[in-house]
mmCIF file with all atom_site columns, C-alpha atoms (C1' of nucleotides) in Angstrom:
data_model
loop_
_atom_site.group_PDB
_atom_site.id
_atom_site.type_symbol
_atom_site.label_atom_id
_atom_site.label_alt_id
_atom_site.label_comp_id
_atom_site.label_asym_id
_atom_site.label_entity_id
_atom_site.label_seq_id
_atom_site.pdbx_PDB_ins_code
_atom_site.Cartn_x
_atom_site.Cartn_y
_atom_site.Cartn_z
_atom_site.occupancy
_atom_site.B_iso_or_equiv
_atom_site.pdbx_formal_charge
_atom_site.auth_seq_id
_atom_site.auth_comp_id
_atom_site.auth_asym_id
_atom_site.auth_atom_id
_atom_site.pdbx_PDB_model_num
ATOM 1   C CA    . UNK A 1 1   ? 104.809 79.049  65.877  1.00 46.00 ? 1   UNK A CA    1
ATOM 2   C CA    . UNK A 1 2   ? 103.756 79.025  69.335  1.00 44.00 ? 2   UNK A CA    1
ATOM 3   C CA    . UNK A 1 3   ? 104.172 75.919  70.828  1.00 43.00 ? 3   UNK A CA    1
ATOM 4   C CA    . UNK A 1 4   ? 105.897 76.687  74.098  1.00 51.00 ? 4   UNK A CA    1
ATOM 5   C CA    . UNK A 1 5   ? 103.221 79.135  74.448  1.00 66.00 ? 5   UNK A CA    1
ATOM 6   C CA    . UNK A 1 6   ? 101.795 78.882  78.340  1.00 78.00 ? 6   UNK A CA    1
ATOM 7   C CA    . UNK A 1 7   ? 98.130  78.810  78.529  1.00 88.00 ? 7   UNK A CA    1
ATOM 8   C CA    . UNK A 1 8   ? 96.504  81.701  80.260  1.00 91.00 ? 8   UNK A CA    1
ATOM 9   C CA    . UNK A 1 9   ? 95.945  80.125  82.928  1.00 94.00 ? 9   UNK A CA    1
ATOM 10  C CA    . UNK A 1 10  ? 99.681  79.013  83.246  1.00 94.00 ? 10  UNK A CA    1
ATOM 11  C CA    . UNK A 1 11  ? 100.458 82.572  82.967  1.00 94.00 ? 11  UNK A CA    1
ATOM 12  C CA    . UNK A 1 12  ? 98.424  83.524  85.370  1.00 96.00 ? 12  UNK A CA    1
ATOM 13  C CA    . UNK A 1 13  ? 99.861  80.948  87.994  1.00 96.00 ? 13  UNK A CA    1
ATOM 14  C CA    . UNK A 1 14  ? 103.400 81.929  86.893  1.00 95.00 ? 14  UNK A CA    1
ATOM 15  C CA    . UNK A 1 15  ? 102.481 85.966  87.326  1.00 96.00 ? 15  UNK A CA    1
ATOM 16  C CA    . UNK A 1 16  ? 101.132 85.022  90.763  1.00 97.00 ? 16  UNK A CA    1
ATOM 17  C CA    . UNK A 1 17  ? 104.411 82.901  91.805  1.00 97.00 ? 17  UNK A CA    1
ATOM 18  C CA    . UNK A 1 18  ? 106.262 85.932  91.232  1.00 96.00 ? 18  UNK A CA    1
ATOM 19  C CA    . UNK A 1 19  ? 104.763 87.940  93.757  1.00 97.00 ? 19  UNK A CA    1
ATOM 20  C CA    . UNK A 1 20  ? 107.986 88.223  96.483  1.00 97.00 ? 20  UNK A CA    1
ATOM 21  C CA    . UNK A 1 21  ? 107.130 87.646  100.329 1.00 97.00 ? 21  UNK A CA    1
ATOM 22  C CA    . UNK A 1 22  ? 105.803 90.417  101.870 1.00 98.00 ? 22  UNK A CA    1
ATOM 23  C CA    . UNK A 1 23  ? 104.138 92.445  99.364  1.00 98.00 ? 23  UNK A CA    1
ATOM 24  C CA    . UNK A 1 24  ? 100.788 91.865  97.330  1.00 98.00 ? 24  UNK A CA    1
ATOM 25  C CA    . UNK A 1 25  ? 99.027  92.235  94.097  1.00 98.00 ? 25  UNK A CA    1
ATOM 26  C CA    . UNK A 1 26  ? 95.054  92.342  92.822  1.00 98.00 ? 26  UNK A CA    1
ATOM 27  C CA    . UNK A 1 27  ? 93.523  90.326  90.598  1.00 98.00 ? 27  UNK A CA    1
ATOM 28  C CA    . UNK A 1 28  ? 92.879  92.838  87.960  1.00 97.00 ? 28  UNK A CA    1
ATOM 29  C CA    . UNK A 1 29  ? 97.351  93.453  87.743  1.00 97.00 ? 29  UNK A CA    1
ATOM 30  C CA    . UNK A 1 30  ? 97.481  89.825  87.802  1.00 97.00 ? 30  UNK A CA    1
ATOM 31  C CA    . UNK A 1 31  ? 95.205  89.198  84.653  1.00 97.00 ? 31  UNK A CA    1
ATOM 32  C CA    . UNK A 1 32  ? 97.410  92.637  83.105  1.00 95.00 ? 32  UNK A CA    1
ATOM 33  C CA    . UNK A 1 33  ? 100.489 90.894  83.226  1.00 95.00 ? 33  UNK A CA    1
ATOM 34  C CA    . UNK A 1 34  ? 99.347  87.896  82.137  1.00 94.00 ? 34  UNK A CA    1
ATOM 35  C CA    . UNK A 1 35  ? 98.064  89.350  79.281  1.00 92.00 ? 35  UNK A CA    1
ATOM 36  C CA    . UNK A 1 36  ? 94.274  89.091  79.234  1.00 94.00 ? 36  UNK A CA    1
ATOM 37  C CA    . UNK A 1 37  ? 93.212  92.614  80.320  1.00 94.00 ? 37  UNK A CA    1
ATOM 38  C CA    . UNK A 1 38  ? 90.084  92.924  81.983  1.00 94.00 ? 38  UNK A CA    1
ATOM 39  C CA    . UNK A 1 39  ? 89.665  89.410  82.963  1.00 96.00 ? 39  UNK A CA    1
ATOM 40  C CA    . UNK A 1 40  ? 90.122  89.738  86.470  1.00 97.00 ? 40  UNK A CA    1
ATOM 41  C CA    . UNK A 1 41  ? 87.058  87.006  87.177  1.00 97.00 ? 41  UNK A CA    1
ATOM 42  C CA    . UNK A 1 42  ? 89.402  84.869  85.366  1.00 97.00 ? 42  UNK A CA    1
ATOM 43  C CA    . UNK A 1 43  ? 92.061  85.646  87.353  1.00 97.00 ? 43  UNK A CA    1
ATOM 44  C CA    . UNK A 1 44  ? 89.936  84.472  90.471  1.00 97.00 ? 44  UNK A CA    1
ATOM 45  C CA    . UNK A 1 45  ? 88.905  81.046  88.744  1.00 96.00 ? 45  UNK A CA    1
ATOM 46  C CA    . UNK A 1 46  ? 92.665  80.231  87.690  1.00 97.00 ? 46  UNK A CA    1
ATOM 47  C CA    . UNK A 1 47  ? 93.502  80.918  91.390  1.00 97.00 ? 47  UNK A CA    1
ATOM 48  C CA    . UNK A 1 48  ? 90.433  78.235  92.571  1.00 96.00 ? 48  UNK A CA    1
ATOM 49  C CA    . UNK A 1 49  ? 91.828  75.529  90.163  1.00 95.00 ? 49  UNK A CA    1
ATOM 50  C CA    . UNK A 1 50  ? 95.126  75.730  90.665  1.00 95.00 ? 50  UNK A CA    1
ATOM 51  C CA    . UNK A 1 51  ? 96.429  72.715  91.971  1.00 94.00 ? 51  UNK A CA    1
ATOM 52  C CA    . UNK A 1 52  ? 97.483  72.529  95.722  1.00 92.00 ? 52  UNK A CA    1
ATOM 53  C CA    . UNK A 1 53  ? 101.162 71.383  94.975  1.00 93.00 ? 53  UNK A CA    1
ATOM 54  C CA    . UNK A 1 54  ? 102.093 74.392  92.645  1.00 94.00 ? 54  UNK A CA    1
ATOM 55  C CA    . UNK A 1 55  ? 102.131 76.151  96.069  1.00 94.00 ? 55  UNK A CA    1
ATOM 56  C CA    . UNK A 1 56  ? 101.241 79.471  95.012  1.00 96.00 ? 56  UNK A CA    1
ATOM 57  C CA    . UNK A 1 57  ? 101.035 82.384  97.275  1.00 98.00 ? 57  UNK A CA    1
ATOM 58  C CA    . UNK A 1 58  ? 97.305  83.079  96.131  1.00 98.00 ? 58  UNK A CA    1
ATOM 59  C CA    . UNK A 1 59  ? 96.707  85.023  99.696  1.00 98.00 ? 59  UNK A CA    1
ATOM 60  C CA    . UNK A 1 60  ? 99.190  87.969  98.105  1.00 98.00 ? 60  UNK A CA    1
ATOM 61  C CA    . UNK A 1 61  ? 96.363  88.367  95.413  1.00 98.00 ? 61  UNK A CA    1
ATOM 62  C CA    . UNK A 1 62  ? 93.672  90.664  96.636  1.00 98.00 ? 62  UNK A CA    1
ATOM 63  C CA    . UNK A 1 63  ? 91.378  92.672  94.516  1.00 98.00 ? 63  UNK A CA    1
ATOM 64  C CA    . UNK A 1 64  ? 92.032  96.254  93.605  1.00 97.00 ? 64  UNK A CA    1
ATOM 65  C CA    . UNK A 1 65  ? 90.320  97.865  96.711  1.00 97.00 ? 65  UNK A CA    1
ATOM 66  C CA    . UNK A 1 66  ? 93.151  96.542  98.597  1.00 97.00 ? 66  UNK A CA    1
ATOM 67  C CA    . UNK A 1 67  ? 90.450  94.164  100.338 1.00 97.00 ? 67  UNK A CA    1
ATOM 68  C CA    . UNK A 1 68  ? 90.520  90.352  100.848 1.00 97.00 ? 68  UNK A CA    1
ATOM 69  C CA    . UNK A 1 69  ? 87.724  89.317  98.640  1.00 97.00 ? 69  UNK A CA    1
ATOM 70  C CA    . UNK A 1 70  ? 85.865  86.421  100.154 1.00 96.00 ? 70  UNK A CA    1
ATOM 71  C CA    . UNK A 1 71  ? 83.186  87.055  102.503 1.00 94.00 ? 71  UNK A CA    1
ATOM 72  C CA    . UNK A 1 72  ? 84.379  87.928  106.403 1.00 92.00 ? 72  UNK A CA    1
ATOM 73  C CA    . UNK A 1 73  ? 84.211  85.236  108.653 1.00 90.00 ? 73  UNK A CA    1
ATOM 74  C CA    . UNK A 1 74  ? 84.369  82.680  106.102 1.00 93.00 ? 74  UNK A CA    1
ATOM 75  C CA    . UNK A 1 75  ? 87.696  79.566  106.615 1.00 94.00 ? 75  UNK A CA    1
ATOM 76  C CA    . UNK A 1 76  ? 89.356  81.287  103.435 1.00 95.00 ? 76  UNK A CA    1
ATOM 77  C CA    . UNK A 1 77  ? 88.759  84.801  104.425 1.00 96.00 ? 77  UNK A CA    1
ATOM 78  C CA    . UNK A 1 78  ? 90.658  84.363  108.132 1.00 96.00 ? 78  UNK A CA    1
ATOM 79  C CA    . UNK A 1 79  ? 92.986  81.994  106.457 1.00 96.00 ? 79  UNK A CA    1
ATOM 80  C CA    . UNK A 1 80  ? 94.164  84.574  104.020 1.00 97.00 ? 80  UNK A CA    1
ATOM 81  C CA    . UNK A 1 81  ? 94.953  87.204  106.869 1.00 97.00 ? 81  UNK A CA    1
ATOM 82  C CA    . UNK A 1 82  ? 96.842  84.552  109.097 1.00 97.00 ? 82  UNK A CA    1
ATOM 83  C CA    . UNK A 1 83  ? 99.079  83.492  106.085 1.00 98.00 ? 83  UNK A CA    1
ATOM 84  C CA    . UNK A 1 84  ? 99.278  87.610  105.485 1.00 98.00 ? 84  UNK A CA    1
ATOM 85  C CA    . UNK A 1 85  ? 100.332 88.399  108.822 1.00 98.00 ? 85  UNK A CA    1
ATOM 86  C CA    . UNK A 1 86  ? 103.046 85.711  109.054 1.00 98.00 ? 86  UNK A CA    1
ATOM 87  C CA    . UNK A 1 87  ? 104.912 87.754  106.246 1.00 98.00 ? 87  UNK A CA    1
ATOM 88  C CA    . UNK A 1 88  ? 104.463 91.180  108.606 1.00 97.00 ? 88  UNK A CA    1
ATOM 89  C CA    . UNK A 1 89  ? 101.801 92.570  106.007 1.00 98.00 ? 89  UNK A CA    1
ATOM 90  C CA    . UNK A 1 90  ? 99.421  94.736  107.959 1.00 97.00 ? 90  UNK A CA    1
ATOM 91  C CA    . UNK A 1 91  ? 95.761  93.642  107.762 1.00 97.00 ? 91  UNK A CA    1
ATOM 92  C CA    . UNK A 1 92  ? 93.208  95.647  109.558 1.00 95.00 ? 92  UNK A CA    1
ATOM 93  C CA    . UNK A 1 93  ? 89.269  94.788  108.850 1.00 94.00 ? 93  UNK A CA    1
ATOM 94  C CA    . UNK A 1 94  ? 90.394  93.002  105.876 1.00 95.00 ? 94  UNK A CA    1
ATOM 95  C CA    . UNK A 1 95  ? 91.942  96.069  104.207 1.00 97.00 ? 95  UNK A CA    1
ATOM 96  C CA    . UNK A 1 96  ? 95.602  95.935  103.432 1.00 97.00 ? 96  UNK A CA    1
ATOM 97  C CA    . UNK A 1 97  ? 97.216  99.782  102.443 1.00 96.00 ? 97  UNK A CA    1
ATOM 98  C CA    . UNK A 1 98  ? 98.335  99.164  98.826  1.00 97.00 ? 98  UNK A CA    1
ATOM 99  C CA    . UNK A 1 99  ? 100.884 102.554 98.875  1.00 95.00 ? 99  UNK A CA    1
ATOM 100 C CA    . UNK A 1 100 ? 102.570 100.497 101.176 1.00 96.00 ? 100 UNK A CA    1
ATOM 101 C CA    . UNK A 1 101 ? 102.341 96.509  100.076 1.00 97.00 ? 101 UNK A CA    1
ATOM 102 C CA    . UNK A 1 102 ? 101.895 96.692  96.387  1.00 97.00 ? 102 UNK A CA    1
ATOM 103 C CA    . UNK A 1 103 ? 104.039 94.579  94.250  1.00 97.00 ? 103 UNK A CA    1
ATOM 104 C CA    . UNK A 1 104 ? 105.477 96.541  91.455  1.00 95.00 ? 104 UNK A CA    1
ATOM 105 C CA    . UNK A 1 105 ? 107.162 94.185  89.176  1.00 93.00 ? 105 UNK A CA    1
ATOM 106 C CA    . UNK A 1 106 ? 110.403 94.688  86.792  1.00 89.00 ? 106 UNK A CA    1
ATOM 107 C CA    . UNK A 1 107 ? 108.336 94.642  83.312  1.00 84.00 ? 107 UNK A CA    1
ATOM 108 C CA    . UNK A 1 108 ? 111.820 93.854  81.490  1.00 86.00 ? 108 UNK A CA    1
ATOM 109 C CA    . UNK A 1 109 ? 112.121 90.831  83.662  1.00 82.00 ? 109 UNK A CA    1
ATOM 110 C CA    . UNK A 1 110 ? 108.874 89.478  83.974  1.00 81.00 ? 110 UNK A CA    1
ATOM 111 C CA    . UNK A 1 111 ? 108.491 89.827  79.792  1.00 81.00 ? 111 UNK A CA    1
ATOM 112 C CA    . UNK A 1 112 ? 111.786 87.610  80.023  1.00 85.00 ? 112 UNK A CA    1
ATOM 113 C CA    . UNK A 1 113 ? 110.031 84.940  82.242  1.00 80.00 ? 113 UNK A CA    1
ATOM 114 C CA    . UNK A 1 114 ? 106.512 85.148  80.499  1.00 79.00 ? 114 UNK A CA    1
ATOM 115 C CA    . UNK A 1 115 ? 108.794 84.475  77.054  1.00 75.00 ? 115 UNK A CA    1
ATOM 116 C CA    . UNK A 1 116 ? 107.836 80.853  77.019  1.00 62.00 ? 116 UNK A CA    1
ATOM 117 C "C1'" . DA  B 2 1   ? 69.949  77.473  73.918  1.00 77.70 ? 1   DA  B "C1'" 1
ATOM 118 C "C1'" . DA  B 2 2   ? 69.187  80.611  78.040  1.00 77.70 ? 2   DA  B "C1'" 1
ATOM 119 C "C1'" . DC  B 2 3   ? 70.230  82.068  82.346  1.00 77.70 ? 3   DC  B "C1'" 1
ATOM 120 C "C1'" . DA  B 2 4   ? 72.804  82.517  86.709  1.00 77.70 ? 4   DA  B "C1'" 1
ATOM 121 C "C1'" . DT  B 2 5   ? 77.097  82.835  89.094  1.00 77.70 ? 5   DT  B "C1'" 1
ATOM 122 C "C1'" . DG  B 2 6   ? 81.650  84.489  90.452  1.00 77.70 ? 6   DG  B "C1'" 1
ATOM 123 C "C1'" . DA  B 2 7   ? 88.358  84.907  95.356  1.00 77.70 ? 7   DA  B "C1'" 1
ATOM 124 C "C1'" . DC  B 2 8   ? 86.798  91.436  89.867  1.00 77.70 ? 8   DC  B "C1'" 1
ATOM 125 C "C1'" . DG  B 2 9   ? 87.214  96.470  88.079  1.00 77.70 ? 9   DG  B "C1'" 1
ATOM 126 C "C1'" . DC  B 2 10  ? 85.834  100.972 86.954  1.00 77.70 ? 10  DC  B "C1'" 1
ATOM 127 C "C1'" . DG  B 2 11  ? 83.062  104.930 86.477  1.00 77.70 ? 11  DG  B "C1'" 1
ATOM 128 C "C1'" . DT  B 2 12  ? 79.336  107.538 88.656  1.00 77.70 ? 12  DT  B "C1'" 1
ATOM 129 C "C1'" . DC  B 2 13  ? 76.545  109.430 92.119  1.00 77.70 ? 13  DC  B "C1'" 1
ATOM 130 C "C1'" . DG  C 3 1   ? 83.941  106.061 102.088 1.00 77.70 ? 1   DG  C "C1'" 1
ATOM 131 C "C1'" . DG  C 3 2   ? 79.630  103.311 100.138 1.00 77.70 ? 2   DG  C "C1'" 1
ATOM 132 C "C1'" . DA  C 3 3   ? 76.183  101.713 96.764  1.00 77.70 ? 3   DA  C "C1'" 1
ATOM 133 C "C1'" . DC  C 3 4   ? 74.948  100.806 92.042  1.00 77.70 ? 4   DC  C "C1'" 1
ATOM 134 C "C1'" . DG  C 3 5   ? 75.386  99.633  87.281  1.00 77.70 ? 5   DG  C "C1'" 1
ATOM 135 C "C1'" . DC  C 3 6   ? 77.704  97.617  83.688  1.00 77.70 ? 6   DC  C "C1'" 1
ATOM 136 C "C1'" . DG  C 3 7   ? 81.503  95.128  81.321  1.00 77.70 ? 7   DG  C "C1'" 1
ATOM 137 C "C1'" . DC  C 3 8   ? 83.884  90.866  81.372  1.00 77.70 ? 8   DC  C "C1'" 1
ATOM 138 C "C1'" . DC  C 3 9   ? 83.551  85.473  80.106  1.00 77.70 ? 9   DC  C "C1'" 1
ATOM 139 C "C1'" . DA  C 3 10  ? 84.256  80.465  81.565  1.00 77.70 ? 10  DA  C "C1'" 1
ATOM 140 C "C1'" . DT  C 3 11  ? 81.290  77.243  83.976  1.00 77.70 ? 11  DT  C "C1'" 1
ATOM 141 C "C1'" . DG  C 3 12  ? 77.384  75.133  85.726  1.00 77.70 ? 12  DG  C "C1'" 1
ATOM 142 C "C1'" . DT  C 3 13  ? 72.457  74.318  85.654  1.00 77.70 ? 13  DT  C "C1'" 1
#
DNA sequence: AACATGACGCGTC
DNA sequence: GGACGCGCCATGT
């Protein structure tokens, strides 16, 4: 019996409103922890159809690179390293140094909160 | 039904 | 580092 089971895509929104101020995650962890390996793409759609008044920090999800993914010069693309830079994460060219900013989340914990 | 398109990732060269 | 190729799969045409 599953019915409190979140859909993957309410996984994936939960995973990504878990990501703490200041630090940052790809798309690829994101869809890992959510469990749906591989589906990073999915990942990326989930984060496009999520609706405005969940909040969610989607500019802490970059892609595994450690790059902003949409195209420079684009709204979303300078958006993204405004909202970035108001948390003091250091963006230069796009690029953002993962060995420093990289979420790295308590697995015990998060399988608590993923539960139901 | 078939094909193209992504806010991607990984291995290879 | 950069450029490809391929895997991935829900959506849109």
């Amino acid at each position: 019996m599953k019915q409190n089971a979140l859909s993957p895509m309410a996984k994936i929104w939960h995973v990504v409103g878990l990501i703490p101020k200041g630090k940052v995650s790809c798309y690829g962890k994101i869809a890992d922890l959510a469990g749906l390996p591989g589906r990073a793409r999915y990942v990326s759609r989930a984060l496009k159809l999520a609706p405005k008044q969940l909040n969610l920090p989607w500019y802490r999800v970059i892609n595994s690179q450690g790059k902003i993914s949409f195209p420079e010069n684009t709204p979303a693309y300078i958006e993204q390293i405004q909202l970035l830079r108001s948390e003091d994460i250091e963006v230069n060219r796009g690029k953002i140094k993962l060995s420093t900013y990289k979420w790295h989340p308590d697995l015990a914990t998060l399988m608590l909160e993923l539960a139901y």
